[in-house]
CSV table of C-alpha atoms in Angstrom, one decimal:
chain,number,residue,atom,x,y,z
A,283,UNK,CA,3.7,4.7,43.6
A,284,UNK,CA,5.6,5.4,46.8
A,285,UNK,CA,5.6,9.2,46.1
A,286,UNK,CA,1.9,9.9,46.0
A,287,UNK,CA,2.2,13.5,47.0
A,288,UNK,CA,4.4,14.3,44.0
A,289,UNK,CA,1.8,12.7,41.8
A,290,UNK,CA,-0.7,15.3,42.9
A,291,UNK,CA,1.5,18.3,42.9
A,292,UNK,CA,3.4,17.7,39.7
A,293,UNK,CA,1.2,18.0,36.8
A,294,UNK,CA,1.8,14.8,34.8
A,295,UNK,CA,2.2,15.5,31.2
A,296,UNK,CA,0.6,12.4,29.6
A,297,UNK,CA,1.2,13.7,26.2
A,298,UNK,CA,4.4,15.0,24.6
A,299,UNK,CA,4.8,18.8,24.5
A,300,UNK,CA,7.5,18.7,21.9
A,301,UNK,CA,6.6,20.5,18.7
A,302,UNK,CA,9.5,20.3,16.2
A,303,UNK,CA,10.0,23.5,14.3
A,304,UNK,CA,9.2,22.1,10.8
A,305,UNK,CA,10.8,25.1,9.1
A,306,UNK,CA,14.3,24.0,10.6
A,307,UNK,CA,13.7,20.3,9.8
A,308,UNK,CA,12.2,20.9,6.3
A,309,UNK,CA,15.2,19.9,4.3
A,310,UNK,CA,15.3,16.6,6.1
A,311,UNK,CA,11.6,16.0,5.9
A,312,UNK,CA,11.3,16.9,2.2
A,313,UNK,CA,14.4,15.0,1.3
A,314,UNK,CA,13.2,11.9,3.1
A,315,UNK,CA,9.7,12.1,1.5
A,316,UNK,CA,11.2,12.5,-1.9
A,317,UNK,CA,13.5,9.5,-1.6
A,318,UNK,CA,10.6,7.4,-0.2
A,319,UNK,CA,8.4,8.4,-3.1
A,320,UNK,CA,11.2,7.5,-5.6
A,321,UNK,CA,11.3,4.0,-3.9
A,322,UNK,CA,7.5,3.8,-4.1
A,323,UNK,CA,7.7,4.7,-7.8
A,324,UNK,CA,10.4,2.2,-8.7
A,325,UNK,CA,8.8,-0.7,-6.8
A,326,UNK,CA,5.2,-0.1,-7.8
A,327,UNK,CA,4.9,2.1,-10.9
A,328,UNK,CA,8.0,2.2,-13.1
A,329,UNK,CA,8.0,-0.2,-16.2
A,330,UNK,CA,4.2,-0.6,-15.7
A,331,UNK,CA,2.2,2.5,-16.5
A,332,UNK,CA,5.4,4.5,-16.9
A,333,UNK,CA,9.1,3.9,-17.6
A,334,UNK,CA,12.0,6.1,-17.2
A,335,UNK,CA,14.6,3.6,-18.5
A,336,UNK,CA,12.8,3.0,-21.9
A,337,UNK,CA,11.7,-0.5,-22.8
A,338,UNK,CA,13.6,-2.3,-20.1
A,339,UNK,CA,11.6,-4.6,-17.8
A,340,UNK,CA,14.3,-5.8,-15.2
A,341,UNK,CA,12.9,-3.8,-12.2
A,342,UNK,CA,9.4,-4.8,-13.0
A,343,UNK,CA,10.2,-8.3,-13.4
A,344,UNK,CA,12.4,-8.6,-10.3
A,345,UNK,CA,9.9,-7.1,-7.9
A,346,UNK,CA,7.0,-8.6,-9.9
A,347,UNK,CA,5.4,-10.7,-7.1
A,348,UNK,CA,5.8,-7.8,-4.6
A,349,UNK,CA,4.1,-5.4,-7.0
A,350,UNK,CA,1.0,-7.6,-7.4
A,351,UNK,CA,0.9,-8.3,-3.8
A,352,UNK,CA,1.3,-4.7,-2.6
A,353,UNK,CA,-1.8,-3.7,-4.7
A,354,UNK,CA,-0.2,-2.0,-7.7
A,355,UNK,CA,-1.5,-2.6,-11.1
A,356,UNK,CA,1.0,-4.8,-12.9
A,357,UNK,CA,1.2,-5.5,-16.7
B,1160,UNK,CA,15.5,15.3,16.5
B,1161,UNK,CA,14.0,14.9,13.1
B,1162,UNK,CA,17.0,13.0,11.9
B,1163,UNK,CA,16.6,10.6,14.9
B,1164,UNK,CA,12.9,10.1,14.1
B,1165,UNK,CA,13.6,9.5,10.4
B,1166,UNK,CA,16.2,6.9,11.3
B,1167,UNK,CA,13.8,5.2,13.7
B,1168,UNK,CA,11.2,5.3,10.8
B,1169,UNK,CA,13.5,3.5,8.4
B,1170,UNK,CA,14.2,0.9,11.1
B,1171,UNK,CA,10.6,0.4,11.8
B,1172,UNK,CA,9.8,0.3,8.1
B,1173,UNK,CA,12.4,-2.4,7.5
B,1174,UNK,CA,11.0,-4.5,10.3
B,1175,UNK,CA,7.5,-4.2,8.9
B,1176,UNK,CA,8.6,-5.0,5.4
B,1177,UNK,CA,10.4,-8.1,6.7
B,1178,UNK,CA,7.4,-9.3,8.6
B,1179,UNK,CA,5.2,-8.6,5.6
B,1180,UNK,CA,7.7,-10.6,3.4
B,1181,UNK,CA,7.7,-13.6,5.6
B,1182,UNK,CA,3.8,-13.6,5.5
B,1183,UNK,CA,3.9,-13.1,1.7
B,1184,UNK,CA,6.4,-16.0,1.2
B,1185,UNK,CA,4.2,-18.3,3.2
B,1186,UNK,CA,0.7,-17.2,2.2
B,1187,UNK,CA,0.8,-15.2,-1.1
B,1188,UNK,CA,3.3,-17.2,-3.1
B,1189,UNK,CA,1.2,-20.3,-3.5
B,1190,UNK,CA,-1.6,-18.0,-4.9
B,1191,UNK,CA,0.7,-16.2,-7.1
B,1192,UNK,CA,2.1,-19.6,-8.5
B,1193,UNK,CA,-1.4,-20.9,-9.1
B,1194,UNK,CA,-2.5,-17.6,-10.9
B,1195,UNK,CA,0.6,-17.9,-13.2
B,1196,UNK,CA,-0.2,-21.6,-13.9
B,1197,UNK,CA,-3.7,-20.5,-14.7
B,1198,UNK,CA,-2.4,-17.8,-17.0
B,1199,UNK,CA,0.0,-20.3,-18.8
B,1200,UNK,CA,-2.8,-22.9,-19.2
B,1201,UNK,CA,-5.2,-20.3,-20.5
B,1202,UNK,CA,-2.7,-18.9,-23.0
B,1203,UNK,CA,-2.0,-22.5,-24.3
B,1204,UNK,CA,-5.7,-23.0,-24.7
B,1205,UNK,CA,-5.9,-19.7,-26.5
B,1206,UNK,CA,-3.0,-20.7,-28.8
B,1207,UNK,CA,-4.8,-24.0,-29.7
B,1208,UNK,CA,-7.9,-22.1,-30.6
B,1209,UNK,CA,-5.9,-19.6,-32.6
B,1210,UNK,CA,-4.0,-22.3,-34.5
B,1211,UNK,CA,-7.3,-24.0,-35.3
B,1212,UNK,CA,-8.7,-20.8,-36.7
B,1213,UNK,CA,-5.6,-20.2,-38.6
B,1214,UNK,CA,-4.6,-17.1,-36.7
B,1215,UNK,CA,-0.9,-16.2,-36.1
B,1216,UNK,CA,0.5,-17.5,-32.8
B,1217,UNK,CA,2.8,-15.5,-30.8
B,1218,UNK,CA,5.8,-17.1,-29.2
B,1219,UNK,CA,6.0,-16.6,-25.4
B,1220,UNK,CA,8.8,-14.2,-24.2
B,1221,UNK,CA,11.6,-15.7,-22.1
B,1222,UNK,CA,11.5,-14.8,-18.5
B,1223,UNK,CA,14.0,-12.2,-17.3
B,1224,UNK,CA,14.3,-13.7,-13.9
B,1225,UNK,CA,13.3,-17.3,-12.9
B,1226,UNK,CA,10.2,-17.9,-10.9
B,1227,UNK,CA,12.4,-19.1,-8.1
B,1228,UNK,CA,14.2,-15.8,-8.0
B,1229,UNK,CA,11.0,-13.7,-8.2
B,1230,UNK,CA,9.2,-15.7,-5.5
B,1231,UNK,CA,12.1,-15.5,-3.0
B,1232,UNK,CA,14.6,-12.8,-3.5
B,1233,UNK,CA,12.4,-10.4,-5.7
B,1234,UNK,CA,9.4,-10.4,-3.5
B,1235,UNK,CA,11.7,-10.1,-0.4
B,1236,UNK,CA,13.5,-7.1,-1.7
B,1237,UNK,CA,10.3,-5.5,-3.0
B,1238,UNK,CA,8.4,-5.9,0.3
B,1239,UNK,CA,11.3,-4.7,2.5
B,1240,UNK,CA,12.2,-1.7,0.4
B,1241,UNK,CA,8.5,-0.8,0.3
B,1242,UNK,CA,8.5,-1.2,4.0
B,1243,UNK,CA,11.5,1.1,4.4
B,1244,UNK,CA,10.0,3.7,2.0
B,1245,UNK,CA,6.6,3.6,4.0
B,1246,UNK,CA,8.7,3.8,7.2
B,1247,UNK,CA,10.3,7.0,6.0
B,1248,UNK,CA,7.0,8.6,4.8
B,1249,UNK,CA,5.6,7.4,8.3
B,1250,UNK,CA,8.4,9.3,10.1
B,1251,UNK,CA,7.9,12.4,8.1
B,1252,UNK,CA,4.2,12.4,8.9
B,1253,UNK,CA,4.9,11.6,12.5
B,1254,UNK,CA,7.4,14.5,12.9
B,1255,UNK,CA,4.8,16.9,11.3
B,1256,UNK,CA,2.0,15.7,13.5
B,1257,UNK,CA,4.1,15.6,16.8
B,1258,UNK,CA,2.3,18.1,19.1
B,1259,UNK,CA,0.1,19.4,16.4
B,1260,UNK,CA,-2.8,17.0,16.3
B,1261,UNK,CA,-3.8,17.1,19.9
B,1262,UNK,CA,-2.5,15.7,23.3
B,1263,UNK,CA,-1.3,12.3,22.4
B,1264,UNK,CA,1.4,10.0,23.8
B,1265,UNK,CA,4.2,9.2,21.4
B,1266,UNK,CA,3.0,5.6,21.1
B,1267,UNK,CA,-0.6,6.5,20.6
B,1268,UNK,CA,0.3,9.0,17.9
B,1269,UNK,CA,2.5,6.3,16.3
B,1270,UNK,CA,-0.4,3.9,16.0
B,1271,UNK,CA,-2.7,6.6,14.6
B,1272,UNK,CA,-0.2,7.6,11.9
B,1273,UNK,CA,0.2,3.9,11.1
B,1274,UNK,CA,-3.5,3.5,10.7
B,1275,UNK,CA,-3.5,6.6,8.5
B,1276,UNK,CA,-0.9,5.2,6.4
B,1277,UNK,CA,-2.6,1.9,6.0
B,1278,UNK,CA,-5.9,3.6,5.1
B,1279,UNK,CA,-4.6,6.3,3.0
B,1280,UNK,CA,-1.8,4.6,1.0
B,1281,UNK,CA,-3.3,1.1,0.7
B,1282,UNK,CA,-6.7,0.2,2.0
B,1283,UNK,CA,-8.9,3.0,0.7
B,1284,UNK,CA,-7.4,2.7,-2.9
B,1285,UNK,CA,-7.8,-1.1,-2.5
B,1286,UNK,CA,-11.6,-0.8,-2.0
B,1287,UNK,CA,-11.9,0.8,-5.5
B,1288,UNK,CA,-9.0,-0.9,-7.3
B,1289,UNK,CA,-8.1,-4.1,-5.3
B,1290,UNK,CA,-4.9,-5.9,-5.7
B,1291,UNK,CA,-4.9,-8.6,-8.4
B,1292,UNK,CA,-2.8,-11.7,-8.8
B,1293,UNK,CA,-1.0,-12.4,-12.1
B,1294,UNK,CA,-3.4,-13.3,-15.0
B,1295,UNK,CA,-5.7,-10.4,-14.2
B,1296,UNK,CA,-5.2,-7.3,-16.0
B,1297,UNK,CA,-5.1,-6.5,-19.8
B,1298,UNK,CA,-1.8,-5.3,-21.1
B,1299,UNK,CA,-3.4,-2.5,-23.1
B,1300,UNK,CA,-5.0,-0.9,-20.1
B,1301,UNK,CA,-2.0,-0.7,-17.9
B,1302,UNK,CA,-1.5,3.0,-18.4
B,1303,UNK,CA,-5.1,3.8,-17.5
B,1304,UNK,CA,-5.1,1.3,-14.6
B,1305,UNK,CA,-1.8,2.8,-13.3
B,1306,UNK,CA,-3.1,6.3,-13.5
B,1307,UNK,CA,-6.4,5.5,-11.9
B,1308,UNK,CA,-4.7,3.7,-9.0
B,1309,UNK,CA,-2.2,6.5,-8.3
B,1310,UNK,CA,-5.0,9.1,-8.6
B,1311,UNK,CA,-6.9,7.1,-6.0
B,1312,UNK,CA,-3.9,6.8,-3.7
B,1313,UNK,CA,-3.2,10.6,-4.0
B,1314,UNK,CA,-6.9,11.6,-3.4
B,1315,UNK,CA,-7.3,9.3,-0.4
B,1316,UNK,CA,-4.1,10.7,1.3
B,1317,UNK,CA,-5.1,14.4,0.5
B,1318,UNK,CA,-8.6,13.7,1.8
B,1319,UNK,CA,-7.2,12.0,5.0
B,1320,UNK,CA,-5.0,15.0,5.7
B,1321,UNK,CA,-8.0,17.2,5.0
B,1322,UNK,CA,-10.2,15.2,7.4
B,1323,UNK,CA,-7.6,15.6,10.2
B,1324,UNK,CA,-7.5,19.2,9.6
B,1325,UNK,CA,-11.3,19.5,9.6
B,1326,UNK,CA,-11.3,17.5,12.9
B,1327,UNK,CA,-8.8,19.8,14.4
B,1328,UNK,CA,-10.8,22.9,13.3
B,1329,UNK,CA,-14.2,21.6,14.6
B,1330,UNK,CA,-12.7,20.4,18.0
B,1331,UNK,CA,-13.0,23.6,19.9
B,1332,UNK,CA,-16.6,24.0,19.0
B,1333,UNK,CA,-17.9,20.4,19.0
B,1334,UNK,CA,-15.6,18.6,21.3
B,1335,UNK,CA,-13.2,15.8,20.4
B,1336,UNK,CA,-15.6,13.1,19.9
B,1337,UNK,CA,-18.1,14.8,17.7
B,1338,UNK,CA,-15.5,16.6,15.7
B,1339,UNK,CA,-13.8,13.2,15.0
B,1340,UNK,CA,-17.0,11.6,14.0
B,1341,UNK,CA,-17.9,14.5,11.7
B,1342,UNK,CA,-14.4,14.4,10.1
B,1343,UNK,CA,-14.7,10.7,9.4
B,1344,UNK,CA,-18.1,11.1,8.0
B,1345,UNK,CA,-16.9,13.9,5.6
B,1346,UNK,CA,-14.0,11.8,4.6
B,1347,UNK,CA,-16.4,8.8,3.9
B,1348,UNK,CA,-18.8,10.9,1.9
B,1349,UNK,CA,-16.2,12.6,-0.3
B,1350,UNK,CA,-14.2,9.4,-1.0
B,1351,UNK,CA,-17.4,7.6,-1.7
B,1352,UNK,CA,-18.4,10.1,-4.3
B,1353,UNK,CA,-15.0,9.9,-5.9
B,1354,UNK,CA,-15.2,6.1,-6.0
B,1355,UNK,CA,-18.6,6.4,-7.6
B,1356,UNK,CA,-17.4,8.8,-10.2
B,1357,UNK,CA,-14.1,7.0,-11.2
B,1358,UNK,CA,-14.6,4.2,-13.8
B,1359,UNK,CA,-14.3,0.6,-12.7
B,1360,UNK,CA,-11.4,-1.2,-14.6
B,1361,UNK,CA,-13.9,-3.4,-16.7
B,1362,UNK,CA,-15.5,-0.2,-17.9
B,1363,UNK,CA,-12.3,1.2,-19.6
B,1364,UNK,CA,-12.9,1.8,-23.3
B,1365,UNK,CA,-10.5,-0.8,-24.4
B,1366,UNK,CA,-12.2,-3.5,-22.3
B,1367,UNK,CA,-15.8,-2.6,-23.1
B,1368,UNK,CA,-14.8,-2.8,-26.8
B,1369,UNK,CA,-13.3,-6.2,-26.6
B,1370,UNK,CA,-15.1,-7.9,-23.7
B,1371,UNK,CA,-18.3,-6.1,-23.2
B,1372,UNK,CA,-19.3,-4.4,-19.9
B,1373,UNK,CA,-17.9,-6.0,-16.8
B,1374,UNK,CA,-16.9,-4.7,-13.4
B,1375,UNK,CA,-13.3,-6.0,-13.6
B,1376,UNK,CA,-10.6,-7.5,-15.8
B,1377,UNK,CA,-10.9,-10.8,-14.2
B,1378,UNK,CA,-10.6,-13.4,-17.0
B,1379,UNK,CA,-13.8,-14.9,-18.1
B,1380,UNK,CA,-14.1,-18.4,-19.3
B,1381,UNK,CA,-12.4,-19.0,-22.6
B,1382,UNK,CA,-14.8,-20.2,-25.3
B,1383,UNK,CA,-14.4,-21.6,-28.8
B,1384,UNK,CA,-16.4,-20.2,-31.8
B,1385,UNK,CA,-19.4,-22.4,-30.8
B,1386,UNK,CA,-19.5,-20.9,-27.4
B,1387,UNK,CA,-18.3,-24.1,-25.6
B,1388,UNK,CA,-16.1,-23.4,-22.6
B,1389,UNK,CA,-12.6,-24.7,-23.4
B,1390,UNK,CA,-10.9,-23.1,-20.4
B,1391,UNK,CA,-12.6,-21.9,-17.1
B,1392,UNK,CA,-12.7,-18.4,-15.8
B,1393,UNK,CA,-10.3,-17.2,-13.0
B,1394,UNK,CA,-11.0,-19.1,-9.8
B,1395,UNK,CA,-13.0,-16.8,-7.5
B,1396,UNK,CA,-11.8,-18.3,-4.3
B,1397,UNK,CA,-8.3,-17.9,-5.4
B,1398,UNK,CA,-8.8,-14.2,-6.1
B,1399,UNK,CA,-10.5,-13.9,-2.7
B,1400,UNK,CA,-7.6,-15.6,-0.9
B,1401,UNK,CA,-5.0,-13.4,-2.7
B,1402,UNK,CA,-6.7,-10.2,-1.8
B,1403,UNK,CA,-7.4,-11.1,1.7
B,1404,UNK,CA,-3.7,-12.0,2.2
B,1405,UNK,CA,-2.8,-8.7,0.4
B,1406,UNK,CA,-4.7,-6.8,3.0
B,1407,UNK,CA,-3.2,-9.1,5.8
B,1408,UNK,CA,0.3,-8.2,4.7
B,1409,UNK,CA,-0.4,-4.5,4.8
B,1410,UNK,CA,-2.1,-4.7,8.2
B,1411,UNK,CA,1.2,-6.5,9.4
B,1412,UNK,CA,3.4,-4.0,7.7
B,1413,UNK,CA,1.7,-0.9,9.2
B,1414,UNK,CA,1.0,-2.6,12.5
B,1415,UNK,CA,4.7,-3.4,12.9
B,1416,UNK,CA,5.7,0.1,11.8
B,1417,UNK,CA,3.4,1.6,14.4
B,1418,UNK,CA,4.5,-0.7,17.2
B,1419,UNK,CA,8.1,-0.6,16.6
B,1420,UNK,CA,8.3,3.2,15.8
B,1421,UNK,CA,6.1,3.9,18.9
B,1422,UNK,CA,8.4,2.0,21.2
B,1423,UNK,CA,11.5,3.8,19.7
B,1424,UNK,CA,9.8,7.2,19.6
B,1425,UNK,CA,8.6,6.7,23.2
B,1426,UNK,CA,12.2,6.2,24.5
B,1427,UNK,CA,13.5,9.1,22.4
B,1428,UNK,CA,10.8,11.6,23.3
B,1429,UNK,CA,10.4,10.8,27.0
B,1430,UNK,CA,11.8,13.6,29.1
B,1431,UNK,CA,15.4,12.6,30.1
B,1432,UNK,CA,14.8,13.5,33.8
B,1433,UNK,CA,12.0,11.0,34.1
B,1434,UNK,CA,10.4,11.0,37.6
B,1435,UNK,CA,8.7,8.0,39.0
B,1436,UNK,CA,5.6,10.0,38.2
B,1437,UNK,CA,6.1,9.2,34.5
B,1438,UNK,CA,5.2,5.7,35.1
B,1439,UNK,CA,1.5,6.5,35.0
B,1440,UNK,CA,1.1,5.0,31.6
């Protein structure tokens, strides 16, 4: 506040001007998204509509309450 | 930079999951337990009816995990891992949006992406296929229900991205306000048509065949062969409370993700050589 002249002369960037080059970050972004979707799948979907471990219900039963509460269809 | 953003996303997601878990432990667990008690009582009544009618009675399967474990550790792990996963997706979306969706401060963008995550991943699908406590849901339809729910999540997310892109495209011609309104309207119309077209769960073939036409799979009263009610239908107030708390938990989850990530991203993205001018928040 003490430097009022600077406020008028320096254009204040109220927004960030950083744009990350997605092409360079693409491995990290895609990898993260895939892992996150895997977690989403195992918490919400596996051993319900689908199952990749056959007829085992351990994951489903362990996170059972969370699955209901997070909005996934459950058994 | 993207690695730092992803790390902060995981942190924010873990925090959001933790808060949602505490909320769930206090508010949802009593509802879940009551629903399970209803389910047990109902199946006991069904067994009595079956026995009287001379039908074979199925023995209940033993629980893989105790209720205590499910209601404390299981729901905790599920909610926190879900939070971390959503935090990771959030960070990816944030990184892509950064600087590409208009002039927004890091914290404002964080809250907007959080609102998008809440709407796209949870709330819009919830409007068509809401969360159900135990006792609701027929085993034979789980495949269809699962597919429909995932389809709804996928479509709501794709349409949300489409709406943002549409808004961006219209902005130069119509200005920010009108473009935003128009994009929202387009989203509501298309998702509304989709919701009208997709079947309600009670209308799935297996349900219509066995129970007749109903909107949902919520258990109806159990009647004996004379039509006398021997066990009540699912408590409507309990269902309402469960669904309300489910929405509450997601609001908390995404709210904490937006707030925590916004704070962390603001520190990360603020220019290092911050002048006093930067204090014009």
